[in-house]
Tab-separated table of C-alpha atoms in Angstrom:
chain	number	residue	atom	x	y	z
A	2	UNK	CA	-14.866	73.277	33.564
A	3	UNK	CA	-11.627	73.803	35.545
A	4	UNK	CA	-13.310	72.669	38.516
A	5	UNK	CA	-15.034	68.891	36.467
A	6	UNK	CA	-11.395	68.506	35.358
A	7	UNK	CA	-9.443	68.526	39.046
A	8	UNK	CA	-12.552	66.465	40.116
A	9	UNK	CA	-11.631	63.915	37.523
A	10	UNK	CA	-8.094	64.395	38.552
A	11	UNK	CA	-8.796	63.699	42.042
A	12	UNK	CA	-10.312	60.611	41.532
A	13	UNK	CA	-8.609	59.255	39.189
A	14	UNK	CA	-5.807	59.693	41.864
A	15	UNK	CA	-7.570	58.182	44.768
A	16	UNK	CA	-8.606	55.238	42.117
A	17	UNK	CA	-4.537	54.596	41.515
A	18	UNK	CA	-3.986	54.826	45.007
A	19	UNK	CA	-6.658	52.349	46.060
A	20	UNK	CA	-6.047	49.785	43.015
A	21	UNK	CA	-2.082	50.059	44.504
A	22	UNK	CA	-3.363	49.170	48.729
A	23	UNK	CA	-5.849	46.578	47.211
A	24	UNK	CA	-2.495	44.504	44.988
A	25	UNK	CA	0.112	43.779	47.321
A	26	UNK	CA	0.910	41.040	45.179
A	27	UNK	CA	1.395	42.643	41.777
A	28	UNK	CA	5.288	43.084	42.600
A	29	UNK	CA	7.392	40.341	43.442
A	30	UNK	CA	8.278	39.883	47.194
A	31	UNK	CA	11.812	40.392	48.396
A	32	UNK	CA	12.221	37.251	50.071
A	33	UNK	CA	10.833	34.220	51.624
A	34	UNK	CA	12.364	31.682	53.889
A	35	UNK	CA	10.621	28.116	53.800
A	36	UNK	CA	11.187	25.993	56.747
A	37	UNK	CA	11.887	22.243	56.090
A	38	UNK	CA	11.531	20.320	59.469
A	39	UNK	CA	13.237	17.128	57.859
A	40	UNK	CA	16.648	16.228	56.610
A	41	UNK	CA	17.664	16.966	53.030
A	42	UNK	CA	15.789	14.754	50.428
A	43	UNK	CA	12.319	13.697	52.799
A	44	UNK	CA	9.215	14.322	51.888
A	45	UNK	CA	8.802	17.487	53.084
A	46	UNK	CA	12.698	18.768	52.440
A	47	UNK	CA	11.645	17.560	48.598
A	48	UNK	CA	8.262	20.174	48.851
A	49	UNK	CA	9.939	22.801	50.065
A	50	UNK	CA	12.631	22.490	47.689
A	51	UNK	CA	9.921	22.521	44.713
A	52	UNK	CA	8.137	25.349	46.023
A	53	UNK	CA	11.128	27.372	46.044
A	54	UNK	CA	11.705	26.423	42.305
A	55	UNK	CA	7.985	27.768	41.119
A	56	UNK	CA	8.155	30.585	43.280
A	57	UNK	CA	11.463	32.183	41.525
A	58	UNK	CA	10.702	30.186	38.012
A	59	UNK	CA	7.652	32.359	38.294
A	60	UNK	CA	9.326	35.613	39.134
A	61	UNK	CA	6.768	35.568	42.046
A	62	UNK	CA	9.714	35.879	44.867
A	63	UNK	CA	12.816	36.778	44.190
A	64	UNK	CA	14.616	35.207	46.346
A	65	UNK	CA	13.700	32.006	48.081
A	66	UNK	CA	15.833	30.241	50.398
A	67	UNK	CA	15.104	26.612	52.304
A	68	UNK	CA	16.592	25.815	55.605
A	69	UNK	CA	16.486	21.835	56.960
A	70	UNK	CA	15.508	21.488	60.895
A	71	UNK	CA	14.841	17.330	61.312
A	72	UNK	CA	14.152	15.767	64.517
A	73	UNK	CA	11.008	14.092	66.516
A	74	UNK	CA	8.738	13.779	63.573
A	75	UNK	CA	9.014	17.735	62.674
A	76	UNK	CA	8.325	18.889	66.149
A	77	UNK	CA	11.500	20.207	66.547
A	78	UNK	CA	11.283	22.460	63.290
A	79	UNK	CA	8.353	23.545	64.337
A	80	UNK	CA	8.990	24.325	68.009
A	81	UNK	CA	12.355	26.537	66.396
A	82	UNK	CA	9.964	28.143	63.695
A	83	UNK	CA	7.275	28.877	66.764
A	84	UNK	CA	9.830	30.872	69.060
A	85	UNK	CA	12.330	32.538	66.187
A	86	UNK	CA	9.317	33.347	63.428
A	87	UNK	CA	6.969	35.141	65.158
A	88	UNK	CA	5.659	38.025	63.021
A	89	UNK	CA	7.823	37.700	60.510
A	90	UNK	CA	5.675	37.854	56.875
A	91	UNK	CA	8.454	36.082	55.023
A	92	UNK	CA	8.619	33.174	56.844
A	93	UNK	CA	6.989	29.355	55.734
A	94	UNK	CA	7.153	25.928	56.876
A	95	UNK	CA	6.838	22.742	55.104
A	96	UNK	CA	5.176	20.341	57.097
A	97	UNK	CA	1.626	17.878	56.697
A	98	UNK	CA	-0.519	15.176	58.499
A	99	UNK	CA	2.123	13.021	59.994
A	100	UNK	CA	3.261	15.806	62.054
A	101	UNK	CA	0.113	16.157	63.695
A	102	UNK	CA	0.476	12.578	65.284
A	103	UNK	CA	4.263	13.401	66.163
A	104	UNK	CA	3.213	16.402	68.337
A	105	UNK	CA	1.157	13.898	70.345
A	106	UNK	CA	3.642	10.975	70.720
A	107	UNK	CA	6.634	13.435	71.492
A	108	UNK	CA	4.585	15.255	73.506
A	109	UNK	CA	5.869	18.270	71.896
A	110	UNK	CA	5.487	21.970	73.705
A	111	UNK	CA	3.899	23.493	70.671
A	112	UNK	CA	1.480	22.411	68.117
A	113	UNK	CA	-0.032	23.544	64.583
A	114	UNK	CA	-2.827	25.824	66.263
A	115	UNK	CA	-0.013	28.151	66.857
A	116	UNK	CA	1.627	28.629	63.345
A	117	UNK	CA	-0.861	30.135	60.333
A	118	UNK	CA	-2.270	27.828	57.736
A	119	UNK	CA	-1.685	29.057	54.662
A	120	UNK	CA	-2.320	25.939	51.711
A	121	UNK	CA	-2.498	22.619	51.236
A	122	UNK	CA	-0.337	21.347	48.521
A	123	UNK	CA	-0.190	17.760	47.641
A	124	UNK	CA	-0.758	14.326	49.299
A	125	UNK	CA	-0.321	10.574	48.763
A	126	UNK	CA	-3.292	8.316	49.492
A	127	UNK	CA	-2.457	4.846	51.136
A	128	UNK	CA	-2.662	1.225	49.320
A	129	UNK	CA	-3.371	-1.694	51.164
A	130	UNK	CA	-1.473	-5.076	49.601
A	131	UNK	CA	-0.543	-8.280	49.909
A	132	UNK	CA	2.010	-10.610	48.574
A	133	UNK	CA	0.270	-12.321	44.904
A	134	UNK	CA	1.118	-15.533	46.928
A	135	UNK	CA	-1.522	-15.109	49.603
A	136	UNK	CA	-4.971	-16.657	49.941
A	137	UNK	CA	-6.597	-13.243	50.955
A	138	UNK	CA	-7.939	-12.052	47.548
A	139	UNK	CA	-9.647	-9.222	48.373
A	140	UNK	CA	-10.094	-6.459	51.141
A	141	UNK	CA	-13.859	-8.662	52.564
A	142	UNK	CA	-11.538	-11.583	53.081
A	143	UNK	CA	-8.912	-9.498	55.395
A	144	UNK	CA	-11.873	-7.671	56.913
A	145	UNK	CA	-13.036	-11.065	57.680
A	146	UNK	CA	-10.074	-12.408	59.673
A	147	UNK	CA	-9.892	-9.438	61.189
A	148	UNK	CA	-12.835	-9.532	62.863
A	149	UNK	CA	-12.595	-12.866	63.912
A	150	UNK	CA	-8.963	-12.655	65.025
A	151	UNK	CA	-7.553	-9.411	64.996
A	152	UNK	CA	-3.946	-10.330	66.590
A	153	UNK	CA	-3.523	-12.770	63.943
A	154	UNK	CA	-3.360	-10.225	61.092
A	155	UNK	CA	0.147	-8.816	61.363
A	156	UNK	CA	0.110	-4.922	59.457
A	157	UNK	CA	3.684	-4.379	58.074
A	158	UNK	CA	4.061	-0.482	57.570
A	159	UNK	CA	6.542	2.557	58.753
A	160	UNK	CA	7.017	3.892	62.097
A	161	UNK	CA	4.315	3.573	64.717
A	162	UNK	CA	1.870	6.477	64.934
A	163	UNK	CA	2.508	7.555	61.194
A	164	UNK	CA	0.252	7.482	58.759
A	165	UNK	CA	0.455	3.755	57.598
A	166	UNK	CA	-0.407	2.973	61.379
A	167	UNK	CA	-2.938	5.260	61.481
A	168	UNK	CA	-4.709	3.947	58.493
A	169	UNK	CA	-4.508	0.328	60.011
A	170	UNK	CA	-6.162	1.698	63.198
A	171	UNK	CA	-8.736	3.568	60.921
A	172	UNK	CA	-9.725	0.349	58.785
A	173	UNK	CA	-10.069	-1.811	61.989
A	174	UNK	CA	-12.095	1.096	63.879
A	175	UNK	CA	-14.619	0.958	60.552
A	176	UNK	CA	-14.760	-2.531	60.726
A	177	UNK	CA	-16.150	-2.670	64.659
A	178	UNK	CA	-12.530	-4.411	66.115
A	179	UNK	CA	-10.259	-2.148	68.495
A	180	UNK	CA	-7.634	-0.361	67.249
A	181	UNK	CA	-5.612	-1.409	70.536
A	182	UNK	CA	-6.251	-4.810	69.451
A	183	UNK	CA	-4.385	-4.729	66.252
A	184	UNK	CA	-1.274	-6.365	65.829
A	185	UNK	CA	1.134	-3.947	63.884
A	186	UNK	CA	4.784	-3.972	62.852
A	187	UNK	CA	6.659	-0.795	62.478
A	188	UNK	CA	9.364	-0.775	60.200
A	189	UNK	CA	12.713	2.038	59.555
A	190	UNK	CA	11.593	2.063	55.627
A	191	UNK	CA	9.372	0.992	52.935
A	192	UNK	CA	12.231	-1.226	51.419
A	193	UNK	CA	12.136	-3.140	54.872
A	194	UNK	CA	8.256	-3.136	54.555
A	195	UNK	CA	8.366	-4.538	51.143
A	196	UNK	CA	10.723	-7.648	52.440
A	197	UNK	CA	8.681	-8.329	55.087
A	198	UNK	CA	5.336	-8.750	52.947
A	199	UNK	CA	6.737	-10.361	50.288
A	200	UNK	CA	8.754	-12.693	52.340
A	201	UNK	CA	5.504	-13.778	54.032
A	202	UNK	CA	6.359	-12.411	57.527
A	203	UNK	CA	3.436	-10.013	57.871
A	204	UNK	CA	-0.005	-10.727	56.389
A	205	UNK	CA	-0.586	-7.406	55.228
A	206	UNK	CA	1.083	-4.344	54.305
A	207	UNK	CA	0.148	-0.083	54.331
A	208	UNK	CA	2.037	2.358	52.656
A	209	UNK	CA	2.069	5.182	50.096
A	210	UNK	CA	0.967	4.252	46.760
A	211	UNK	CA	3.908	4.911	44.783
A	212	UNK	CA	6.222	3.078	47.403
A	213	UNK	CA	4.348	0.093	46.562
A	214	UNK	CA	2.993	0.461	42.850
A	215	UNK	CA	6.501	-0.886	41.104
A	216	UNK	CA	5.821	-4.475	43.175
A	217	UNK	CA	2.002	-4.028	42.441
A	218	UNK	CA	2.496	-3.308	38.175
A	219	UNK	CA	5.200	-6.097	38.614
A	220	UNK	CA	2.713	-8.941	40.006
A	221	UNK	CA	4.132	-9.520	43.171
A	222	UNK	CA	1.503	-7.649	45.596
A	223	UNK	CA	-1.836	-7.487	45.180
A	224	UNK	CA	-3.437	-4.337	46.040
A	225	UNK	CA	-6.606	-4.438	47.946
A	226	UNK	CA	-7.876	-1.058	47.924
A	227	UNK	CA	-6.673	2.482	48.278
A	228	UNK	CA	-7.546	5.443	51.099
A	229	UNK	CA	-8.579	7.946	48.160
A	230	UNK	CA	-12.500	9.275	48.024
A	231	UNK	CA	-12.923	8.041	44.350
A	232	UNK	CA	-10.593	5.675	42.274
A	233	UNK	CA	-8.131	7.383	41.113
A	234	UNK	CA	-7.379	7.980	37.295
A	235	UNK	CA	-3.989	6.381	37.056
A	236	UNK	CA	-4.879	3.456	39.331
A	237	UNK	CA	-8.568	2.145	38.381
A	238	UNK	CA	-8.390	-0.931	38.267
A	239	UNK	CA	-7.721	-0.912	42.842
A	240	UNK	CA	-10.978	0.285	44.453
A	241	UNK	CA	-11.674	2.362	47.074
A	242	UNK	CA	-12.053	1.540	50.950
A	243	UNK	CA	-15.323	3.019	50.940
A	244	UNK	CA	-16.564	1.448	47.688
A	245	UNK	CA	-15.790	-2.164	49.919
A	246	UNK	CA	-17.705	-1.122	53.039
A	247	UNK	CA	-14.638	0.656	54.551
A	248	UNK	CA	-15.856	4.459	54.961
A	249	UNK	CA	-12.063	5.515	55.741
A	250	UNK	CA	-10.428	8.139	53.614
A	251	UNK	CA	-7.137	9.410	54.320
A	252	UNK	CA	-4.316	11.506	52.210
A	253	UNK	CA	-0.844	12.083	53.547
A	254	UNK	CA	-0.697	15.501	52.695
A	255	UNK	CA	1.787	18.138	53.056
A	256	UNK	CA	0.764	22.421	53.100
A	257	UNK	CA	2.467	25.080	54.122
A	258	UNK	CA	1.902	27.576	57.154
A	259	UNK	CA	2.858	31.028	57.920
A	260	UNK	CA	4.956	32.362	60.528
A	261	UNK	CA	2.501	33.274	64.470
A	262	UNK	CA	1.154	36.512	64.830
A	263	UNK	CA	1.259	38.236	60.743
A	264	UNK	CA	-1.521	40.089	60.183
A	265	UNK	CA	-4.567	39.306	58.053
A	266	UNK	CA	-2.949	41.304	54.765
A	267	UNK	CA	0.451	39.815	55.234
A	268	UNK	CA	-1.427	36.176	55.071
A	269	UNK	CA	-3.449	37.442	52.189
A	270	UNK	CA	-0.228	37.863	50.489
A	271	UNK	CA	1.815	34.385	50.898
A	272	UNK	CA	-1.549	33.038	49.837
A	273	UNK	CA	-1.360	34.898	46.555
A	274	UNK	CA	2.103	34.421	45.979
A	275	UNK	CA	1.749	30.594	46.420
A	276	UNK	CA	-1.792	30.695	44.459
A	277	UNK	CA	0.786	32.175	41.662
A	278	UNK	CA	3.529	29.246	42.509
A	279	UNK	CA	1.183	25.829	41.952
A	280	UNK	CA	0.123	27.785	38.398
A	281	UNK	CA	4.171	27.542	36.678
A	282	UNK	CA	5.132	25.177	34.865
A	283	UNK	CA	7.798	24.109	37.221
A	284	UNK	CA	5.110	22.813	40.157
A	285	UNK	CA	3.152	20.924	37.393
A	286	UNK	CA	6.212	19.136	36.210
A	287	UNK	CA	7.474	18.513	39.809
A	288	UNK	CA	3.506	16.910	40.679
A	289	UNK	CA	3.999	14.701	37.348
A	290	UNK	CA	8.186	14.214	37.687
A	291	UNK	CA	7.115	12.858	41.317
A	292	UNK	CA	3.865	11.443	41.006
A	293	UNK	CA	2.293	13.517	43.540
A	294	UNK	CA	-1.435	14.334	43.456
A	295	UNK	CA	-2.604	18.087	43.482
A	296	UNK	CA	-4.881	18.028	46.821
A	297	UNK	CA	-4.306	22.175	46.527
A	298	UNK	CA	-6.651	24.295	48.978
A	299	UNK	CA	-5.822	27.486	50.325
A	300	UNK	CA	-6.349	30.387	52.743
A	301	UNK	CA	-9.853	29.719	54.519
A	302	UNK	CA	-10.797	26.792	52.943
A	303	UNK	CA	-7.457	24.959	54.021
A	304	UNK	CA	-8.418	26.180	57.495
A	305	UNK	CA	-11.830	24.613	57.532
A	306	UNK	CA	-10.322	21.466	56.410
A	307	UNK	CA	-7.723	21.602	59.087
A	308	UNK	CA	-10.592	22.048	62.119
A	309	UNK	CA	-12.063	18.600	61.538
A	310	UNK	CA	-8.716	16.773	60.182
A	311	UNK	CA	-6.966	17.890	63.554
A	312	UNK	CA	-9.187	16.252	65.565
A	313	UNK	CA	-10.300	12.953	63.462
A	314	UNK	CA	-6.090	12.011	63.707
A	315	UNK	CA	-5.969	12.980	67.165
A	316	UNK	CA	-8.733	10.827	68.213
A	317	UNK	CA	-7.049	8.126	66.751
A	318	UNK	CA	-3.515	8.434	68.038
A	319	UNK	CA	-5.098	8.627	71.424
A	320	UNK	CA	-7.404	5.855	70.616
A	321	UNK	CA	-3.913	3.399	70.402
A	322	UNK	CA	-2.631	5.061	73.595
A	323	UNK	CA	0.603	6.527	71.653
A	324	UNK	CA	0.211	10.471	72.644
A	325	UNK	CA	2.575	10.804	75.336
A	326	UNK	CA	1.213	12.323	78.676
């Protein structure tokens, strides 16, 4: 009997010890550092700023701190988080699909292959518009000039290579007309955007939906379609590219990545802490406060997504002769 009981005893003790090794995540961590390669309120200063709120509103970290690093699209953040972060298991960076076409037009040193995915966290798809005074009505009728004159359709949208470019590019590549061809005009801001299409200066415009929906709910543009798979809930009444012919789907989204060279466990447990984060109440009123969708994938999964979404913006930056040799 002696001898059943310290067998019982034993394994109960290696079954502590193993639950214990298999939970890293049951405590709270120390301390993360998130990364913001932007300058206080952006996009991405904005995410990392949220994520630090769910993180410690959650008791998940306790103590979260965000530094800002702007410059060249990101690339600059990211080159500093590259060559100081390496190995170090508290360490995040906010970035998302607009820098991958800023390491190609600044040419940058380093890229994303050398930082570790960790999730995706929200996105923005695109809106196509035009001003409620113009004769296109509907997304066949710009498709239609395009094709038959594709400098005479002037795109108004943000900087060149971002992601209002890059949709441009995208629709014209779906509808059989060169990219190169495409007449587009970068502007500093979607204020300046909004001018330019309602003042008549540019036939069309691209940007984020919720730059554009207060002009769109107001009257004053017309939106053709939107860069989301299916329509989305809030906005049904704007269809899809792809539901119009247009099989283009693009999301600005932003994710976070882990520090190079942490090991598979110390991955495993950023993932679980921000698996824990987009579950508090403070990231679901942040998504609603700031109308951002939930596009959340993480660990693997965000990985797979990243091996094809790499490439598909890549091809297109190059495609308009923008990534710098």
């Amino acid at each position: 009997m002696k001898i059943a009981l310290a067998r019982r005893q034993l394994f109960a003790a290696i079954a502590s010890s193993a639950l214990l090794l298999t939970t890293p995540c049951a405590m709270a961590l120390d301390a993360v550092k998130i990364l913001a390669p932007a300058a206080p309120g952006g996009g991405w200063d904005q995410t990392a700023r949220s994520m630090q709120r769910a993180l410690q509103s959650g008791d998940i970290v306790k103590r979260v701190t965000v530094d800002n690093k702007p410059g060249a699209g990101g690339t600059i953040g990211l080159a500093q988080f590259v060559t100081s972060s390496k190995g170090d298991p508290q360490a995040m960076m906010v970035t998302g699909m607009v820098m991958i076409g800023a390491i190609l037009v600044n040419g940058s040193p380093v890229n994303l292959t050398q930082v570790t995915p960790l999730a995706r966290l929200t996105g923005e798809y695109e809106v196509v518009v035009v001003s409620a005074s113009s004769k296109i009505q509907k997304l066949s009728d710009l498709i239609a000039l395009l094709k038959s004159n594709p400098g005479a359709v002037s795109w108004g949208g943000g900087s060149a290579g971002a992601t209002d470019h890059l949709l441009a590019a995208m629709i014209a590549k779906s509808a059989g007309v060169d990219p190169t061809k495409i007449n587009y005009i970068a502007h500093a801001g979607g204020g300046e955007a909004q001018s330019a299409i309602l003042g008549g200066h540019v036939t069309v415009g691209v940007s984020g939906w919720g730059e554009f929906a207060p002009q769109i709910k107001a009257g004053k543009l017309r939106a053709l379609a939107i860069s989301s798979e299916q329509r989305m809930p809030d906005v049904k009444d704007v269809p899809t590219l792809k539901e119009q012919g247009v099989d283009v789907v693009m999301a600005n989204w932003r994710a976070l990545f882990g520090a190079p060279g942490i090991s598979e466990a110390q991955k495993a447990e950023l993932v679980a802490a921000i698996d824990k984060a987009v579950k508090t109440p403070s990231w679901k009123e942040t998504l609603d406060k700031n109308e951002w969708t939930d596009l959340y994938l993480s660990g693997d999964a965000f990985k797979k997504f990243l091996d094809t979404e790499q490439p598909r913006i890549t091809e297109i930056v190059n495609s308009l002769g923008l990534a710098k040799k």
